[in-house]
Coordinates of C-alpha atoms in Angstrom, one line a residue:
X1 CA -29.3 0.6 -42.8
X2 CA -31.3 2.3 -40.0
X3 CA -30.6 6.0 -39.3
X4 CA -30.7 7.9 -36.0
X5 CA -34.1 7.8 -34.3
X6 CA -36.1 11.0 -34.7
X7 CA -38.7 12.3 -32.2
X8 CA -42.3 12.5 -33.6
X9 CA -44.0 15.5 -32.0
X10 CA -47.7 15.3 -31.3
X11 CA -47.8 11.5 -31.0
X12 CA -49.1 11.3 -27.4
X13 CA -52.8 11.8 -28.1
X14 CA -53.0 14.6 -25.5
X15 CA -53.7 17.4 -28.0
X16 CA -50.2 18.8 -27.2
X17 CA -48.3 19.2 -30.5
X18 CA -44.9 19.2 -28.8
X19 CA -45.3 16.0 -26.7
X20 CA -43.4 13.0 -28.0
X21 CA -44.4 9.4 -27.4
X22 CA -42.9 7.8 -30.5
X23 CA -39.6 7.6 -32.2
X24 CA -39.2 7.3 -36.0
X25 CA -36.3 5.2 -37.4
X26 CA -35.7 5.5 -41.2
X27 CA -34.5 2.2 -42.6
X28 CA -34.2 3.6 -46.2
X29 CA -34.7 0.3 -48.1
X30 CA -37.4 -1.0 -45.8
X31 CA -40.5 0.3 -44.0
X32 CA -39.7 2.8 -41.3
X33 CA -39.7 1.6 -37.6
X34 CA -41.9 3.3 -35.0
X35 CA -41.0 2.9 -31.3
X36 CA -43.4 3.5 -28.5
X37 CA -41.3 5.2 -25.7
X38 CA -44.3 6.1 -23.6
X39 CA -45.9 9.4 -22.3
X40 CA -43.8 12.2 -21.0
X41 CA -44.2 11.3 -17.3
X42 CA -43.0 7.8 -18.0
X43 CA -39.9 9.0 -19.8
X44 CA -39.2 11.4 -16.9
X45 CA -39.6 8.6 -14.3
X46 CA -37.3 6.4 -16.4
X47 CA -34.6 9.0 -16.4
X48 CA -35.1 9.4 -12.6
X49 CA -34.6 5.7 -11.9
X50 CA -31.5 5.7 -14.0
X51 CA -29.9 8.7 -12.2
X52 CA -30.8 7.2 -8.8
X53 CA -29.2 3.9 -9.7
X54 CA -26.1 5.8 -11.0
X55 CA -25.6 7.8 -7.8
X56 CA -26.2 4.7 -5.6
X57 CA -23.7 2.7 -7.7
X58 CA -21.0 5.4 -7.3
X59 CA -21.6 5.7 -3.6
X60 CA -21.5 1.9 -3.1
X61 CA -18.3 1.6 -5.2
X62 CA -16.6 4.1 -2.9
X63 CA -17.9 2.4 0.2
X64 CA -16.7 -1.0 -1.1
X65 CA -13.2 0.4 -1.8
X66 CA -13.1 1.9 1.7
X67 CA -13.9 -1.5 3.2
X68 CA -11.3 -3.1 0.9
X69 CA -8.5 -1.0 2.5
X70 CA -9.9 -1.1 6.1
X71 CA -11.2 -4.6 6.4
X72 CA -12.6 -6.9 3.8
X73 CA -14.4 -6.6 0.5
X74 CA -14.6 -9.1 -2.3
X75 CA -13.6 -8.0 -5.8
X76 CA -16.9 -9.2 -7.2
X77 CA -19.1 -6.6 -5.7
X78 CA -16.7 -3.8 -6.6
X79 CA -16.6 -5.0 -10.2
X80 CA -20.3 -5.3 -10.6
X81 CA -21.1 -1.8 -9.2
X82 CA -18.4 -0.2 -11.5
X83 CA -19.9 -1.9 -14.6
X84 CA -23.4 -0.9 -13.4
X85 CA -22.8 2.9 -13.1
X86 CA -20.9 2.9 -16.4
X87 CA -23.7 1.2 -18.2
X88 CA -26.2 3.6 -16.7
X89 CA -24.3 6.7 -17.9
X90 CA -24.1 5.3 -21.4
X91 CA -27.8 4.4 -21.3
X92 CA -28.9 7.9 -20.2
X93 CA -27.2 9.6 -23.1
X94 CA -27.2 7.0 -25.9
X95 CA -30.1 4.6 -25.0
X96 CA -31.7 4.7 -28.5
X97 CA -28.5 5.2 -30.6
X98 CA -26.7 2.3 -32.3
X99 CA -25.0 0.1 -31.2
X100 CA -26.7 0.5 -27.8
X101 CA -30.0 -0.2 -29.6
X102 CA -29.9 -2.6 -32.5
X103 CA -32.5 -1.9 -35.2
X104 CA -33.2 -4.8 -37.5
X105 CA -34.6 -4.2 -41.0
X106 CA -37.0 -7.1 -40.4
X107 CA -38.7 -5.2 -37.5
X108 CA -37.3 -6.3 -34.1
X109 CA -35.5 -3.7 -32.0
X110 CA -33.1 -5.1 -29.4
X111 CA -31.5 -3.2 -26.4
X112 CA -28.0 -4.6 -27.0
X113 CA -26.5 -2.5 -24.2
X114 CA -28.7 -4.3 -21.7
X115 CA -27.4 -7.7 -22.8
X116 CA -23.8 -6.6 -22.8
X117 CA -24.2 -5.6 -19.1
X118 CA -25.7 -9.0 -18.3
X119 CA -22.8 -10.8 -20.0
X120 CA -20.3 -8.8 -18.0
X121 CA -22.0 -8.9 -14.5
X122 CA -24.2 -12.1 -14.2
X123 CA -21.2 -14.5 -14.4
X124 CA -19.4 -12.5 -11.7
X125 CA -22.5 -12.6 -9.5
X126 CA -22.7 -16.3 -9.8
X127 CA -19.0 -16.7 -9.0
X128 CA -19.7 -14.8 -5.8
X129 CA -22.7 -17.0 -5.2
X130 CA -20.6 -20.2 -5.5
X131 CA -18.2 -18.9 -2.8
X132 CA -20.8 -17.2 -0.6
X133 CA -18.5 -17.2 2.5
X134 CA -15.6 -15.8 0.6
X135 CA -13.2 -18.3 2.3
X136 CA -12.7 -20.8 -0.5
X137 CA -9.4 -20.4 -2.4
X138 CA -10.5 -22.3 -5.5
X139 CA -13.6 -22.4 -7.7
X140 CA -15.5 -25.7 -7.7
X141 CA -17.3 -27.6 -10.5
X142 CA -20.5 -26.1 -9.3
X143 CA -19.1 -22.7 -10.2
X144 CA -18.5 -23.9 -13.8
X145 CA -22.0 -25.3 -13.9
X146 CA -23.5 -22.0 -12.9
X147 CA -21.5 -20.1 -15.4
X148 CA -22.4 -22.5 -18.3
X149 CA -26.1 -22.4 -17.5
X150 CA -26.1 -18.6 -17.3
X151 CA -24.3 -18.2 -20.6
X152 CA -26.9 -20.4 -22.3
X153 CA -29.7 -18.3 -20.8
X154 CA -28.3 -15.0 -22.0
X155 CA -27.3 -16.2 -25.5
X156 CA -30.6 -17.7 -26.3
X157 CA -32.4 -14.7 -24.7
X158 CA -30.5 -12.3 -27.1
X159 CA -31.4 -14.6 -30.0
X160 CA -35.0 -14.5 -29.1
X161 CA -35.0 -10.7 -28.9
X162 CA -33.4 -10.5 -32.3
X163 CA -35.8 -12.9 -33.9
X164 CA -39.0 -11.7 -35.6
X165 CA -42.3 -12.9 -34.1
X166 CA -42.9 -16.6 -34.8
X167 CA -41.9 -20.0 -33.8
X168 CA -38.1 -19.2 -33.8
X169 CA -38.5 -16.5 -31.2
X170 CA -40.6 -18.9 -29.1
X171 CA -38.2 -21.7 -29.4
X172 CA -35.2 -19.6 -28.5
X173 CA -37.1 -18.2 -25.5
X174 CA -37.9 -21.7 -24.2
X175 CA -34.4 -22.9 -24.6
X176 CA -33.0 -19.9 -22.8
X177 CA -35.7 -20.4 -20.1
X178 CA -34.6 -24.0 -19.6
X179 CA -31.0 -22.9 -19.0
X180 CA -32.4 -20.4 -16.5
X181 CA -34.2 -23.2 -14.6
X182 CA -31.0 -25.1 -14.4
X183 CA -29.3 -22.0 -13.0
X184 CA -32.0 -21.6 -10.4
X185 CA -31.7 -25.3 -9.3
X186 CA -27.9 -25.1 -8.9
X187 CA -28.2 -21.8 -7.1
X188 CA -30.8 -23.3 -4.7
X189 CA -28.3 -26.1 -3.7
X190 CA -25.7 -23.4 -3.0
X191 CA -28.0 -21.5 -0.7
X192 CA -29.1 -24.6 1.2
X193 CA -25.5 -25.7 1.8
X194 CA -24.5 -22.1 2.7
X195 CA -27.3 -21.9 5.2
X196 CA -25.9 -24.9 7.1
X197 CA -22.3 -23.8 6.7
X198 CA -22.5 -20.3 8.2
X199 CA -22.9 -19.6 11.9
X200 CA -26.3 -19.6 13.4
X201 CA -28.2 -16.4 14.1
X202 CA -27.7 -13.3 11.9
X203 CA -25.6 -15.1 9.3
X204 CA -28.3 -17.6 8.5
X205 CA -30.9 -14.9 8.3
X206 CA -28.7 -13.1 5.8
X207 CA -28.5 -16.2 3.7
X208 CA -32.3 -16.3 3.6
X209 CA -32.4 -12.7 2.6
X210 CA -29.9 -13.3 -0.2
X211 CA -31.9 -16.3 -1.5
X212 CA -35.2 -14.4 -1.6
X213 CA -33.6 -11.4 -3.2
X214 CA -31.8 -13.6 -5.8
X215 CA -34.8 -15.6 -7.0
X216 CA -37.3 -12.7 -6.9
X217 CA -35.1 -10.3 -8.8
X218 CA -33.8 -12.8 -11.4
X219 CA -37.3 -14.1 -12.0
X220 CA -38.3 -10.6 -13.1
X221 CA -36.1 -10.7 -16.3
X222 CA -38.0 -13.5 -18.2
X223 CA -41.3 -11.8 -17.1
X224 CA -40.2 -8.4 -18.4
X225 CA -39.0 -10.0 -21.6
X226 CA -42.5 -11.3 -22.3
X227 CA -44.2 -8.1 -21.2
X228 CA -41.8 -5.7 -22.9
X229 CA -41.3 -4.6 -26.5
X230 CA -39.2 -7.7 -27.3
X231 CA -42.3 -9.9 -26.4
X232 CA -45.9 -8.9 -26.3
X233 CA -45.3 -5.1 -26.3
X234 CA -47.4 -4.6 -23.2
X235 CA -44.7 -2.2 -21.8
X236 CA -43.4 0.8 -23.6
X237 CA -39.6 1.2 -24.0
X238 CA -39.6 3.7 -21.1
X239 CA -41.6 1.2 -18.9
X240 CA -39.2 -1.6 -19.9
X241 CA -36.2 0.6 -18.9
X242 CA -37.8 1.5 -15.5
X243 CA -38.5 -2.2 -14.7
X244 CA -35.1 -3.5 -15.8
X245 CA -33.3 -0.7 -13.9
X246 CA -35.1 -1.8 -10.7
X247 CA -34.4 -5.4 -11.4
X248 CA -30.7 -4.7 -11.9
X249 CA -30.6 -2.6 -8.8
X250 CA -32.0 -5.5 -6.7
X251 CA -30.2 -8.4 -8.3
X252 CA -26.7 -6.7 -8.4
X253 CA -26.3 -3.7 -6.1
X254 CA -28.5 -4.7 -3.2
X255 CA -27.6 -8.4 -3.4
X256 CA -23.9 -7.5 -3.5
X257 CA -24.3 -5.3 -0.4
X258 CA -26.0 -8.0 1.6
X259 CA -23.5 -10.6 0.5
X260 CA -20.6 -8.3 1.5
X261 CA -22.2 -7.8 4.9
X262 CA -22.5 -11.6 5.3
X263 CA -18.8 -12.2 4.6
X264 CA -17.8 -9.6 7.2
X265 CA -20.0 -11.2 9.8
X266 CA -18.6 -14.7 9.1
X267 CA -15.1 -13.3 9.6
X268 CA -16.0 -11.6 12.8
X269 CA -17.5 -14.9 14.1
X270 CA -14.3 -16.8 13.4
X271 CA -12.1 -14.1 14.9
X272 CA -14.2 -13.9 18.1
X273 CA -14.9 -17.7 18.5
X274 CA -12.0 -19.3 16.8
X275 CA -11.9 -21.5 13.7
X276 CA -14.3 -24.2 15.1
X277 CA -16.0 -26.4 12.6
X278 CA -18.3 -29.4 12.6
X279 CA -19.3 -31.8 9.8
X280 CA -23.0 -32.3 9.5
X281 CA -24.9 -34.4 6.9
X282 CA -28.2 -33.0 5.6
X283 CA -30.8 -34.2 3.1
X284 CA -32.9 -31.6 1.3
X285 CA -35.4 -32.6 -1.5
X286 CA -33.7 -36.0 -1.9
X287 CA -30.3 -34.5 -2.1
X288 CA -27.9 -35.6 0.6
X289 CA -24.8 -33.6 1.3
X290 CA -22.1 -33.1 4.0
X291 CA -21.2 -29.6 5.0
X292 CA -18.5 -28.3 7.2
X293 CA -20.0 -25.5 9.1
X294 CA -18.6 -22.8 11.4
X295 CA -19.7 -23.1 15.0
X296 CA -18.7 -21.9 18.5
X297 CA -17.6 -24.2 21.3
X298 CA -21.1 -24.6 22.7
X299 CA -22.9 -25.4 19.5
X300 CA -22.0 -28.5 17.6
X301 CA -25.3 -28.6 15.6
X302 CA -25.6 -32.4 15.7
X303 CA -21.9 -33.0 15.0
X304 CA -18.6 -33.0 16.9
X305 CA -17.1 -29.5 17.0
X306 CA -13.3 -29.5 16.3
X307 CA -10.9 -26.6 16.4
X308 CA -9.1 -26.3 13.1
X309 CA -5.5 -26.2 14.3
X310 CA -4.1 -25.9 10.8
X311 CA -6.3 -22.9 10.0
X312 CA -4.5 -20.1 8.0
X313 CA -7.4 -17.8 7.9
X314 CA -5.9 -15.4 10.5
X315 CA -2.9 -14.9 8.2
X316 CA -5.1 -13.1 5.6
X317 CA -5.0 -9.4 5.6
X318 CA -8.7 -9.0 5.9
X319 CA -8.8 -11.1 9.1
X320 CA -5.9 -9.1 10.6
X321 CA -7.6 -5.8 9.9
X322 CA -10.9 -6.9 11.3
X323 CA -9.3 -8.4 14.4
X324 CA -7.5 -5.1 15.0
X325 CA -10.8 -3.2 14.8
X326 CA -12.5 -5.6 17.2
X327 CA -9.7 -5.3 19.7
X328 CA -9.8 -1.6 19.4
X329 CA -13.5 -1.8 20.4
X330 CA -12.6 -3.8 23.5
X331 CA -13.7 -7.2 22.3
X332 CA -11.8 -10.4 23.1
X333 CA -10.2 -11.9 20.0
X334 CA -9.3 -15.6 19.8
X335 CA -8.0 -15.7 16.2
X336 CA -5.2 -13.1 15.9
X337 CA -2.3 -14.6 13.9
X338 CA 0.1 -17.5 13.6
X339 CA 3.8 -17.9 13.6
X340 CA 4.0 -17.9 9.8
X341 CA 2.6 -15.7 7.1
X342 CA 0.7 -16.8 3.9
X343 CA 3.9 -18.0 2.3
X344 CA 5.0 -20.0 5.3
X345 CA 7.8 -17.5 6.3
X346 CA 8.5 -16.6 9.9
X347 CA 6.3 -13.8 11.2
X348 CA 7.8 -10.4 11.7
X349 CA 9.5 -10.0 15.1
X350 CA 8.3 -7.1 17.3
X351 CA 10.2 -3.9 16.7
X352 CA 12.9 -3.4 19.3
X353 CA 13.2 -7.1 20.3
X354 CA 16.7 -8.1 21.6
X355 CA 19.0 -10.2 19.6
X356 CA 21.2 -12.8 21.0
X357 CA 24.9 -13.1 20.0
X358 CA 25.5 -15.3 17.0
X359 CA 21.8 -15.3 16.0
X360 CA 20.8 -13.9 12.6
X361 CA 18.1 -11.2 12.8
X362 CA 14.6 -12.3 11.9
X363 CA 13.0 -9.6 9.8
X364 CA 10.2 -9.6 7.4
X365 CA 10.4 -9.6 3.6
X366 CA 10.4 -5.8 3.5
X367 CA 12.3 -5.1 6.8
X368 CA 15.9 -4.5 7.5
X369 CA 16.6 -1.1 5.9
X370 CA 14.8 2.0 7.1
X371 CA 13.4 2.7 3.6
X372 CA 11.7 -0.7 3.4
X373 CA 14.2 -2.4 1.1
X374 CA 14.9 -6.0 1.7
X375 CA 18.0 -6.9 3.7
X376 CA 20.5 -9.6 2.8
X377 CA 20.0 -11.7 5.9
X378 CA 17.7 -14.6 6.5
X379 CA 14.1 -13.3 6.6
X380 CA 15.0 -10.6 4.2
X381 CA 14.6 -12.7 1.1
X382 CA 18.4 -13.2 0.2
X383 CA 20.5 -16.2 1.3
X384 CA 23.9 -15.9 3.1
X385 CA 27.0 -18.0 2.7
X386 CA 29.0 -19.3 5.8
X387 CA 31.7 -16.6 5.4
X388 CA 29.0 -13.8 5.4
X389 CA 27.4 -15.4 8.5
X390 CA 30.8 -15.4 10.3
X391 CA 31.4 -11.8 9.3
X392 CA 27.9 -10.9 10.6
X393 CA 28.6 -12.6 13.9
X394 CA 31.9 -10.9 14.3
X395 CA 30.4 -7.5 13.8
X396 CA 27.8 -8.2 16.4
X397 CA 30.4 -9.2 18.9
X398 CA 32.4 -6.1 18.0
X399 CA 29.3 -3.9 18.7
X400 CA 28.7 -5.7 22.1
X401 CA 32.4 -5.2 23.1
X402 CA 32.2 -1.5 22.3
X403 CA 29.1 -1.2 24.5
X404 CA 31.0 -2.9 27.3
X405 CA 34.0 -0.5 26.8
X406 CA 31.7 2.5 26.9
X407 CA 30.2 1.4 30.2
X408 CA 33.8 0.9 31.6
X409 CA 34.7 4.4 30.6
X410 CA 31.7 5.8 32.3
X411 CA 32.7 4.1 35.5
X412 CA 36.3 5.5 35.2
X413 CA 35.4 9.2 35.0
X414 CA 38.3 11.4 35.9
X415 CA 40.9 8.8 35.1
X416 CA 43.5 9.4 32.4
X417 CA 42.4 8.0 29.1
X418 CA 44.6 5.3 27.6
X419 CA 47.2 6.5 25.1
X420 CA 46.8 5.4 21.5
X421 CA 49.6 3.3 19.9
X422 CA 51.8 5.1 17.4
X423 CA 52.7 4.3 13.8
X424 CA 53.2 0.6 13.3
X425 CA 53.0 -0.5 16.9
X426 CA 52.0 -4.1 17.4
X427 CA 48.4 -4.5 18.2
X428 CA 49.2 -7.7 20.0
X429 CA 50.8 -5.8 22.9
X430 CA 48.1 -3.8 24.7
X431 CA 49.2 -1.2 27.3
X432 CA 49.1 -2.0 30.9
X433 CA 46.0 -0.7 32.7
X434 CA 43.9 -1.6 35.6
X435 CA 41.5 -4.3 34.6
X436 CA 37.9 -3.7 35.6
X437 CA 35.3 -6.5 35.9
X438 CA 33.1 -6.4 32.8
X439 CA 29.6 -5.2 33.4
X440 CA 26.6 -7.5 32.6
X441 CA 26.3 -7.9 28.8
X442 CA 23.5 -5.8 27.4
X443 CA 21.6 -6.8 24.3
X444 CA 22.4 -4.8 21.2
X445 CA 20.0 -2.3 19.8
X446 CA 17.6 -3.3 17.0
X447 CA 19.3 -4.1 13.7
X448 CA 18.2 -2.4 10.5
X449 CA 20.7 -1.9 7.6
X450 CA 22.1 -3.7 4.6
X451 CA 24.1 -6.2 6.6
X452 CA 21.1 -8.3 7.4
X453 CA 19.4 -5.6 9.5
X454 CA 22.5 -4.7 11.6
X455 CA 22.5 -1.0 12.6
X456 CA 25.9 0.1 13.8
X457 CA 26.2 3.1 16.2
X458 CA 26.8 6.4 14.5
X459 CA 30.1 7.0 16.2
X460 CA 31.5 3.9 14.4
X461 CA 31.2 5.7 11.1
X462 CA 33.7 8.3 12.2
X463 CA 31.3 11.2 12.9
X464 CA 32.9 13.6 10.4
X465 CA 34.3 11.2 7.8
X466 CA 34.8 7.4 7.1
X467 CA 38.3 7.0 8.6
X468 CA 39.3 9.8 10.9
X469 CA 37.1 9.3 14.0
X470 CA 36.4 5.6 13.9
X471 CA 36.8 4.4 17.4
X472 CA 36.2 0.6 17.6
X473 CA 36.9 -1.8 20.4
X474 CA 40.6 -2.6 20.9
X475 CA 41.8 -5.4 18.7
X476 CA 43.1 -8.2 20.8
X477 CA 42.0 -6.7 24.0
X478 CA 43.4 -3.1 23.5
X479 CA 40.7 -0.7 24.7
X480 CA 40.7 2.0 22.1
X481 CA 42.8 3.1 19.1
X482 CA 42.2 5.2 16.0
X483 CA 40.9 3.5 12.9
X484 CA 43.9 4.6 10.9
X485 CA 46.0 2.2 13.1
X486 CA 43.5 -0.6 13.2
X487 CA 43.3 -1.1 9.5
X488 CA 46.0 -3.5 8.3
X489 CA 48.6 -3.0 11.1
X490 CA 50.3 -5.9 12.8
X491 CA 52.0 -9.1 11.6
X492 CA 48.8 -11.0 11.7
X493 CA 47.1 -8.9 9.0
X494 CA 44.2 -7.6 11.1
X495 CA 41.0 -7.1 9.0
X496 CA 42.5 -9.0 6.1
X497 CA 45.2 -6.4 5.3
X498 CA 48.8 -7.8 4.8
X499 CA 51.9 -6.6 6.7
X500 CA 52.7 -3.0 6.1
X501 CA 49.2 -1.8 5.4
X502 CA 48.5 1.4 7.2
X503 CA 48.5 5.2 6.8
X504 CA 51.5 7.3 5.9
X505 CA 52.3 10.8 7.2
X506 CA 50.1 12.3 4.5
X507 CA 47.0 10.5 5.7
X508 CA 46.9 8.1 2.7
X509 CA 46.6 4.4 2.9
X510 CA 49.9 2.6 2.2
X511 CA 50.0 -0.5 0.0
X512 CA 48.9 -3.7 1.6
X513 CA 47.8 -7.0 0.3
X514 CA 44.6 -8.8 1.0
X515 CA 44.9 -12.0 2.9
X516 CA 42.9 -15.2 2.1
X517 CA 40.2 -14.1 4.6
X518 CA 39.7 -17.2 6.7
X519 CA 38.9 -17.0 10.4
X520 CA 42.1 -17.8 12.4
X521 CA 42.1 -19.9 15.6
X522 CA 42.7 -16.8 17.7
X523 CA 39.9 -14.9 16.2
X524 CA 36.8 -13.7 18.0
X525 CA 34.9 -16.9 17.2
X526 CA 37.2 -19.2 19.0
X527 CA 37.5 -19.7 22.8
X528 CA 39.9 -17.3 24.2
X529 CA 38.9 -14.6 21.7
X530 CA 37.6 -11.1 22.7
X531 CA 34.2 -12.4 23.7
X532 CA 35.8 -14.6 26.3
X533 CA 38.1 -12.0 27.9
X534 CA 41.4 -13.1 26.3
X535 CA 43.5 -10.6 24.3
X536 CA 43.5 -11.9 20.7
X537 CA 43.8 -10.2 17.4
X538 CA 41.0 -10.2 14.8
X539 CA 42.4 -13.1 12.9
X540 CA 41.6 -12.5 9.2
X541 CA 44.7 -14.0 7.6

């Protein structure tokens, strides 16, 4: 069992008894292990590169989160930068402690923390690579190919690092390298197809930058394995840390930043030019493939440009936020939104739009109530039965009739207000009064409460209480009457209350029976009802 590494003072050969260039690991049963960590300046530079990468990773993570909530950002780049700065922090303080560093009694020393980070981040980078535009909704077989090859590379690389010098180490390194070659070949096909898929100009240049950055940075890892302590020992442990930190910075942080910028530019092109695509057949290195690229109306690139009329890209939140930003900057947008959302539901109607009588309000999944709770009407996520629909239409008509009565009262200023019926007067007999021509029907205000989004005027709720001041349109043509005489009075059982239902002298509701609750022929839904100018009762019987 290996103990904690101890610093060996005076091991730098610079006549300084305090300088440390080697670590001593006591293995108790076997010969001790001596690790060359390099001179003092190299150790300082190693820590400097680690802290720089940590700060950059934290800043990039914050910037990616900002883009996620204000426009677009893929989850892959956020995940990679988070793992990167966590790994750097652990490496700074525990680089040579177990299990970050694995000490074998047979001699090899393996930086296990480094391989853990590769296992966590490299597959995610390749997932991002397989969907470079960020527009595909499903992963392809090529994605699985990339992931399988990458896992083979890392697993055999770790095995080679753990193996003592000899043919086993060489064999494992060669097998891992062959998996890496397969990864490079598959990745090259992805870059070639992506080059012809993205719009011309800046987007294609970004694909070239990504390809160059990918192959150059990933090629550093097998070279550093051979040159580092796991291989020939040409580099010290501090030198290996410096080199791998730079390689990780290029292959993960910088590559992810450029890939994110590419996806944003592709979305801006589609929003400004429309979802115009063309199918082009290309042959590269004997490999023939057909790619559907994004173009503008004047650039078909050898194919026939077609507008994708079934495109649903503009329904994505990232497209909507980017389109809003472009419109704010004064740019003309051609892809701004469809009539349905991602689930195929009707789009949210503009706030304050008028509603026609008899039509159910169209609200979004979280509209209707002021606090954002779903309503019970269509568009609010809950179905309605026919009786509820009839009740809803009746309430809409009641609101419209009240508005008409209010306008009539405003035109009759100074005239004597109509008397209210007393006690159990029949609502079927309205008082005689001068008939005024009804004003033009006005659309009701926006709806927005539990009854499917309908928002009744405040005066209908009685002002002070639920019963005392409720002034509704006259039932059966009668202009106005207190709510205490509208509830359950009259032989027809208005509002579903049986004969005799009303209020006694003490202000309490007298007994009344609930009627079956069907719409009568004389109700507001039938010709001749209140909406058609005929005096009829509200026929719940």
